Coordinates of C-alpha atoms and ligand atoms in Angstrom, one line a residue:
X11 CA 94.8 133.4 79.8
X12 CA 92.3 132.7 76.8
X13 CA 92.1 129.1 75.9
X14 CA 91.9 129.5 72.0
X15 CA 90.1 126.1 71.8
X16 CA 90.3 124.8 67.9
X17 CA 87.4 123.2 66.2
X18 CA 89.0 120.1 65.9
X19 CA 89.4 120.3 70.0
X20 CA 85.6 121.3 69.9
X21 CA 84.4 118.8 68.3
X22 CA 86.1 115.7 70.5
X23 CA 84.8 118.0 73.7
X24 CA 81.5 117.4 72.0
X25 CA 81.6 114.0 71.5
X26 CA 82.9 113.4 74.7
X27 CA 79.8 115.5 76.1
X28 CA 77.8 112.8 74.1
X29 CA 78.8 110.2 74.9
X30 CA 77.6 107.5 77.7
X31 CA 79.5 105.0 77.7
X32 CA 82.8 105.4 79.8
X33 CA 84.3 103.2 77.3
X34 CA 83.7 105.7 74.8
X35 CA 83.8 108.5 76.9
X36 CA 87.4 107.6 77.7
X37 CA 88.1 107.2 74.2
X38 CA 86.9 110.9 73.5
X39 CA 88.8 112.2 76.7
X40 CA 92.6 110.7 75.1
X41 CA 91.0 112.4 71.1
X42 CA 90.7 115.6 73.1
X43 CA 94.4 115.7 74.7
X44 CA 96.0 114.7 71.9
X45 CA 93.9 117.2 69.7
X46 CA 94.2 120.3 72.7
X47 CA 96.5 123.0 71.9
X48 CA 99.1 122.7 74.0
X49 CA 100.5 126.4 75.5
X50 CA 100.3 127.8 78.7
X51 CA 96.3 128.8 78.3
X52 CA 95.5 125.4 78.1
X53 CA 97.2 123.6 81.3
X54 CA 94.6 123.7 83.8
X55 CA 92.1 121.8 81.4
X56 CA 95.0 119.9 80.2
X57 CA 94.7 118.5 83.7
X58 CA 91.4 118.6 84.1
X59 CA 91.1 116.1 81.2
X60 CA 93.9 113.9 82.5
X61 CA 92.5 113.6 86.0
X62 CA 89.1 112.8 84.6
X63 CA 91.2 109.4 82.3
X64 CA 92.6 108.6 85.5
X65 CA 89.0 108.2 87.2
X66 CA 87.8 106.5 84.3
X67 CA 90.4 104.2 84.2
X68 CA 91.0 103.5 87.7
X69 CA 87.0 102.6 87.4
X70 CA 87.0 100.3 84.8
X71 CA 90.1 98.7 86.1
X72 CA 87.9 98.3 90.0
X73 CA 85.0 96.7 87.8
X74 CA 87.6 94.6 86.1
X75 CA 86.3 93.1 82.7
X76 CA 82.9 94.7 83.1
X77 CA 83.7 97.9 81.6
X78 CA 85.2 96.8 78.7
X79 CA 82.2 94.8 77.8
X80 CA 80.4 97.7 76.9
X81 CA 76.5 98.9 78.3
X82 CA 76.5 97.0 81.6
X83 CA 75.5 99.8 83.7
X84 CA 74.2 102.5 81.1
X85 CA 70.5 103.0 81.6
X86 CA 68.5 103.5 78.6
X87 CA 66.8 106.6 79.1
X88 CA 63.1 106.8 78.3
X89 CA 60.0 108.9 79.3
X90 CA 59.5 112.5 80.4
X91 CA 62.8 112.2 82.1
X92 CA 65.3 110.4 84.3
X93 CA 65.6 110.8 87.9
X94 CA 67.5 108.6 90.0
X95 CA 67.1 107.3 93.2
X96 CA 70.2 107.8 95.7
X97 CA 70.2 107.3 99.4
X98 CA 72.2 104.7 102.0
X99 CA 71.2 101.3 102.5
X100 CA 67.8 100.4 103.8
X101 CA 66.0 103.8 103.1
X102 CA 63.6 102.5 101.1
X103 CA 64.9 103.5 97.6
X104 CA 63.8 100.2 96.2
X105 CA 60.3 99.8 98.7
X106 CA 59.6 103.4 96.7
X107 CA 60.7 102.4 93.7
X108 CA 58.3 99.4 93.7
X109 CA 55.2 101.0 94.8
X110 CA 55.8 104.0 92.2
X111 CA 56.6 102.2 89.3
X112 CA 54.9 98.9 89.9
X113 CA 58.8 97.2 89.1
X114 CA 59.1 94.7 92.5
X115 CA 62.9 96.0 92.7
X116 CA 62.0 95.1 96.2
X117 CA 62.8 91.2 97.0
X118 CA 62.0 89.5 93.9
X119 CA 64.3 89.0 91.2
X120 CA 66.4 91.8 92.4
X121 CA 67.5 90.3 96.6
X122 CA 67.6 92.9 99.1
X123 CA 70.0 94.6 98.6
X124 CA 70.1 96.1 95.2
X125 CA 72.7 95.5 93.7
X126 CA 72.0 97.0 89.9
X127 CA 70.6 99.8 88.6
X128 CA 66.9 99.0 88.3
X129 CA 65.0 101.2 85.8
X130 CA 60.9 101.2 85.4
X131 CA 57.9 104.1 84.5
X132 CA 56.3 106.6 87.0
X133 CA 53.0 107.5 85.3
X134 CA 52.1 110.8 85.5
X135 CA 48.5 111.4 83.5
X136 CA 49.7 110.8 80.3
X137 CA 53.3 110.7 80.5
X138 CA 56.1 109.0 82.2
X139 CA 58.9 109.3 84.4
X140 CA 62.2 106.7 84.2
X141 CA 62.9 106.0 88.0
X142 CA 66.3 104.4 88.4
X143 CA 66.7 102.4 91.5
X144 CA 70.9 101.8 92.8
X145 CA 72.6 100.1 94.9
X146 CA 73.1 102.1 98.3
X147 CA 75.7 104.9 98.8
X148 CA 77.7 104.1 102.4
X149 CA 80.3 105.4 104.1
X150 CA 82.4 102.2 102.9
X151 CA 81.4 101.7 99.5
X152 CA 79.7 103.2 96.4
X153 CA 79.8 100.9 93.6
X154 CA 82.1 102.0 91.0
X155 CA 79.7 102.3 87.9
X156 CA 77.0 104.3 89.9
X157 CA 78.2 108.0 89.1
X158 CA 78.4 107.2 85.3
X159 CA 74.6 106.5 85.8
X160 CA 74.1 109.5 87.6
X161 CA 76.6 112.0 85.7
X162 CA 73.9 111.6 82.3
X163 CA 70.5 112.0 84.6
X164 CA 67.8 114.3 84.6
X165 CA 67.6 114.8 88.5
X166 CA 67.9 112.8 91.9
X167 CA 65.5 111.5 94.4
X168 CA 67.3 111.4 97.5
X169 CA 65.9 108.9 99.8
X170 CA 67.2 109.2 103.3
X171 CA 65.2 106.9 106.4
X172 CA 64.2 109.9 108.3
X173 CA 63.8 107.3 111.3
X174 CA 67.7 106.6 111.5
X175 CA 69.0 108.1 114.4
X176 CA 71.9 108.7 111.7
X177 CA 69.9 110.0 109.1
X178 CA 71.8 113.5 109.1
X179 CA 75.1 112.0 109.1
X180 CA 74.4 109.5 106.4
X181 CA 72.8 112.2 103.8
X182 CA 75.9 114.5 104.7
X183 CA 77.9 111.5 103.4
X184 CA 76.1 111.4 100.4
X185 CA 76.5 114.6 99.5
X186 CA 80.2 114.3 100.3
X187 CA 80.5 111.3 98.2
X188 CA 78.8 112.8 95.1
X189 CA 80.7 115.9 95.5
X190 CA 83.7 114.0 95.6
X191 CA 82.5 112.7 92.0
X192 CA 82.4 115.8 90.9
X193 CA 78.4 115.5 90.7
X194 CA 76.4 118.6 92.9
X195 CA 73.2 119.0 93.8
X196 CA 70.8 121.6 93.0
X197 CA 68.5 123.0 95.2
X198 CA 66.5 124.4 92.4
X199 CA 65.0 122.8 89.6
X200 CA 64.2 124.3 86.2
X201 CA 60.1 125.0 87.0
X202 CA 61.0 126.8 90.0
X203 CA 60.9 130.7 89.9
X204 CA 64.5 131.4 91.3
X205 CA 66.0 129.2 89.3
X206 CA 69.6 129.5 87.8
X207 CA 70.2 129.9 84.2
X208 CA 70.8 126.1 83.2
X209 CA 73.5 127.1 81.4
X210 CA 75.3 128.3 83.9
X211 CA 75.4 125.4 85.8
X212 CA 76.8 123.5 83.0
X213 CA 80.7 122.5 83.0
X214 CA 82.6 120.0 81.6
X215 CA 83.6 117.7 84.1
X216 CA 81.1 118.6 87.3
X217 CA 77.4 117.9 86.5
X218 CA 75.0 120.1 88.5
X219 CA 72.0 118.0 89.2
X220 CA 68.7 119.3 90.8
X221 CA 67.4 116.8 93.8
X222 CA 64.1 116.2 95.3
X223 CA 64.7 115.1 99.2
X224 CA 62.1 112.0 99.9
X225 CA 62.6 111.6 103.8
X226 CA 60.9 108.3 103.4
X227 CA 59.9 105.9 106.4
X228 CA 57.5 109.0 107.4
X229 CA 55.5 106.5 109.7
X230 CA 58.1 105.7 111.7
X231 CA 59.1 109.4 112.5
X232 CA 58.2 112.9 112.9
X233 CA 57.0 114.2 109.2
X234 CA 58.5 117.5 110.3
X235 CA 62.0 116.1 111.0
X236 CA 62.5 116.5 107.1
X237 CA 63.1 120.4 107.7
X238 CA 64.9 120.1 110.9
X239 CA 67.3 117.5 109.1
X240 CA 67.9 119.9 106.3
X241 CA 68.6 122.8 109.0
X242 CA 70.9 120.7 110.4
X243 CA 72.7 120.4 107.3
X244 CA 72.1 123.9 105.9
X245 CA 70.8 122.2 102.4
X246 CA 67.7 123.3 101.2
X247 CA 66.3 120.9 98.6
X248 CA 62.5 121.0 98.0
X249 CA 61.3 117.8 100.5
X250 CA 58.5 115.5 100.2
X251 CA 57.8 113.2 103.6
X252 CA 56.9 109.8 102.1
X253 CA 56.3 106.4 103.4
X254 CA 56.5 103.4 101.0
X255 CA 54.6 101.7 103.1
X256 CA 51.9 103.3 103.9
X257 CA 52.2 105.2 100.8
X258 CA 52.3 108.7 102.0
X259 CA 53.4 111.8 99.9
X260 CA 53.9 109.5 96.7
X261 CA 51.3 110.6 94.8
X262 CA 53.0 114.1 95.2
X263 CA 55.9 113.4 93.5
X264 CA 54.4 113.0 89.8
X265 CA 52.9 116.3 89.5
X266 CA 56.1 118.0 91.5
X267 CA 58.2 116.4 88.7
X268 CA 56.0 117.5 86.0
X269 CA 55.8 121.3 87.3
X270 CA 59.6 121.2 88.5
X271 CA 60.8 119.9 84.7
X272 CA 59.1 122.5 83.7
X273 CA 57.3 119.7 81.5
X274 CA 55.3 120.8 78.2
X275 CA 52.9 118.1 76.1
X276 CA 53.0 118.5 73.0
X277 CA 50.4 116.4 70.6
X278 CA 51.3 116.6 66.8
X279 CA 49.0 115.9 63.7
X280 CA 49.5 115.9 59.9
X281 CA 47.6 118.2 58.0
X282 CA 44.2 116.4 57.2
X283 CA 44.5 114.2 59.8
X284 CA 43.3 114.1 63.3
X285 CA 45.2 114.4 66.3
X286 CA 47.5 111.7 67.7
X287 CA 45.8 112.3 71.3
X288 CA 47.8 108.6 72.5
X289 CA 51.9 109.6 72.7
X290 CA 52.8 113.8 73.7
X291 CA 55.8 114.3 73.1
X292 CA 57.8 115.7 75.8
X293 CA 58.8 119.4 75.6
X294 CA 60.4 121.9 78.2
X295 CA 59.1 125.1 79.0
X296 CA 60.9 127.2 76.1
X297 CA 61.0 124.8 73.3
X298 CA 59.8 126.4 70.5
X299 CA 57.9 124.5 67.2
X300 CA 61.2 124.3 65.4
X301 CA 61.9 122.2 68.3
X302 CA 58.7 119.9 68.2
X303 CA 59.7 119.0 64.4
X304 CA 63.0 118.7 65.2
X305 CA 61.7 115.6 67.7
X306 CA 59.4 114.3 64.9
X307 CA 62.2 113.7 62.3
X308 CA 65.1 115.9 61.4
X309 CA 64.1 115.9 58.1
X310 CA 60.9 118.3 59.3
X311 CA 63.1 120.8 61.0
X312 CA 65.0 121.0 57.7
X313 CA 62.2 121.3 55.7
X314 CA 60.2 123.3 57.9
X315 CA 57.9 126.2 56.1
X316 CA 55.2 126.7 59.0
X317 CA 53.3 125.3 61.9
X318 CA 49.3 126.1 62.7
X319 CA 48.6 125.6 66.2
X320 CA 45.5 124.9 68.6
X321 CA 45.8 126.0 72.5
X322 CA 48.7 128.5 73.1
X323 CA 47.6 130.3 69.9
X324 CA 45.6 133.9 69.6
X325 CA 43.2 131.7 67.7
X326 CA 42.7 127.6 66.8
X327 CA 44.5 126.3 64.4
X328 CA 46.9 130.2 64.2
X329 CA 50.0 130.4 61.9
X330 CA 53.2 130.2 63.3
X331 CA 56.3 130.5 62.7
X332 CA 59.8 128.2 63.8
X333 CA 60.0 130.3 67.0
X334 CA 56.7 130.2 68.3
X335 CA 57.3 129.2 72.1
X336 CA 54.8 125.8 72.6
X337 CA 52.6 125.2 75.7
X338 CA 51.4 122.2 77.8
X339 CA 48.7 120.5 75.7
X340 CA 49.3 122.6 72.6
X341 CA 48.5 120.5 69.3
X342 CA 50.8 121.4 66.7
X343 CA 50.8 120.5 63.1
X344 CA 53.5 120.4 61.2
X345 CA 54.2 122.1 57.4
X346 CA 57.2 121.4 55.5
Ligands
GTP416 N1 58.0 101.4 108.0 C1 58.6 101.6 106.8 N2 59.4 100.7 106.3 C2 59.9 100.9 105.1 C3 59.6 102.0 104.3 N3 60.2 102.0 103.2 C4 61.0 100.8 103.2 N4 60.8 100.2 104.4 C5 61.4 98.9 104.8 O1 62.8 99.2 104.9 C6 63.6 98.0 104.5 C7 64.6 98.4 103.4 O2 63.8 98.8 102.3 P1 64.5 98.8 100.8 O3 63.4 99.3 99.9 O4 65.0 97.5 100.5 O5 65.7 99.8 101.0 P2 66.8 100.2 99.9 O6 67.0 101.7 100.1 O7 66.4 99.8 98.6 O8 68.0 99.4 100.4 P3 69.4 99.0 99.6 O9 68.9 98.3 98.3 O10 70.1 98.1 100.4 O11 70.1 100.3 99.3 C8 62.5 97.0 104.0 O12 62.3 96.1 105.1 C9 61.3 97.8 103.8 O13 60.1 97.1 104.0 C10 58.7 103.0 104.9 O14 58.3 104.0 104.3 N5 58.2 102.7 106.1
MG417 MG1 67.3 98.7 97.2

């Protein structure tokens, strides 16, 4: 039976898509009930919405006053993209985490183990990445604010100990526990060639997250247990062996991210002036130049006559128009 969503309904779903906070976000889910048409069409999401207050609620009320105070556990994003780092206790998330970003989440100000989220830069040439480090995910406990984090990210690193005897069990838990969040796991990411439409994997309440499998601890263990481990489970995420302490396969995982994101620079100059070779902005494969001036300041996308380009262009310095699809390192300058 056809929904026949109204605008008014539209429009809370979108702000509830927007917003982070579960604060908010459970403000937006009790605008959209009350705002839903209510007929038979509607039930199922009817339910859908109410089941997803009752989480919300049942959270906040496990993390007692701490919700209501606002950003607590909301991670700022910043960079290229966010990916966080999920895995059971003692994998080596933080021990990673550390040695990638330079952060000490291991020991230091943040005690073994971590017990918030922990976010810090991944350089990669000359961009970033935001690596999140959490708390651990066990069969007893998952900390109650953790999904929110992970519900609004770009992509997971999960980090299993690949010498645990119970390293298969304890990544199937994982998965389990995510799923019962309502957050899956992709096994492709955008870059990749066989990738599904994005928009297809887009829904309301489940988020559909593309991982990276680090089977850290690679010293201690057979770097070829990684594909046995994912055999055993029938999941097939891309897989990097890594060992944060002897630093093996992480200086893989910049370039993989760049290439899976499908990651395009983008440098901008005014007309007249020279490049600004220090900050790319951050594109996907796709983006257009309508989109690059939409980053720069809305007020360019409204305004915007024409771009000349340098590097995807039949020739330097070509005329484009607000469709022309940008490419990695293309210079772009804006007319308006
Ligand atoms: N041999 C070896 N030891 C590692 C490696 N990575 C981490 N460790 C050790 O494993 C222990 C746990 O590492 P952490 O980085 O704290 O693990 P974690 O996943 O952050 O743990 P939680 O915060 O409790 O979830 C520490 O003693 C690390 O030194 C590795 O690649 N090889
Ligand atoms: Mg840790």
């Amino acid at each position: 039976m056809p929904a026949n969503l109204t605008p008014e309904y539209k429009q809370a779903e979108q702000a509830y898509r927007l917003a982070r906070q579960p604060r908010e976000q459970l403000e937006c889910l009790k605008e959209m009930l009350r705002v839903i048409p209510k007929h038979k069409g509607t039930e199922r999401l009817q339910a859908d919405i109410k089941s997803r207050i009752r989480e919300l609620t049942q959270e906040s009320a496990a993390h007692g006053k701490a919700a209501h105070r606002g950003p607590s556990h909301a991670v700022h994003p910043e960079g290229a993209a966010q990916l966080c780092l999920i895995g059971p206790s003692g994998a080596g998330k933080s021990s990673l985490h550390a040695r990638l970003t330079g952060s000490g989440s291991e020991g230091g100000a943040y005690p073994h183990p971590t017990q918030l989220p922990v976010p810090a830069m991944l350089p990669f040439e000359d961009i970033a990445f935001q690596l999140v480090d959490l708390p651990p995910v066990s069969a007893e406990f998952m900390q109650p604010g953790l999904t929110d984090i992970v519900r609004v990210t770009d992509g997971v690193l999960l980090v299993v100990d690949l010498s645990a005897p119970d390293c298969t069990e304890q990544l199937a838990l994982i998965l389990r526990r995510l799923a019962e969040a309502r957050i899956n796991l992709l096994e492709r990411w955008p870059g990749q060639a066989d990738s599904p439409a994005a928009s297809a994997a887009a829904g309301l309440f489940s988020v559909h997250l593309p991982a990276l499998l680090l089977a850290n601890k690679a010293d201690l263990a057979n770097p070829e247990d990684a594909a046995v481990l994912e055999d055993l489970l029938g999941v097939h995420f891309p897989a990097l062996a890594t060992s944060a302490t002897r630093g093996q396969g992480l200086a893989e995982i910049g370039p993989f991210l760049f290439r899976a994101l499908s990651i395009v620079r983008v440098y901008t100059k005014a007309p007249g002036k020279p490049v600004d070779q220090s900050r790319p902005f951050t594109m996907r494969r796709g983006d257009t130049v309508l989109d690059v001036a939409l980053r720069v300041h809305p007020d360019l996308a409204r305004t915007f006559k024409f771009a000349r380009i340098w590097g995807s262009g039949k020739f330097s310095g070509q005329q484009v128009g607000a469709d022309h699809p940008v490419a990695d390192r293309d210079v772009v300058e804006l007319h308006s």
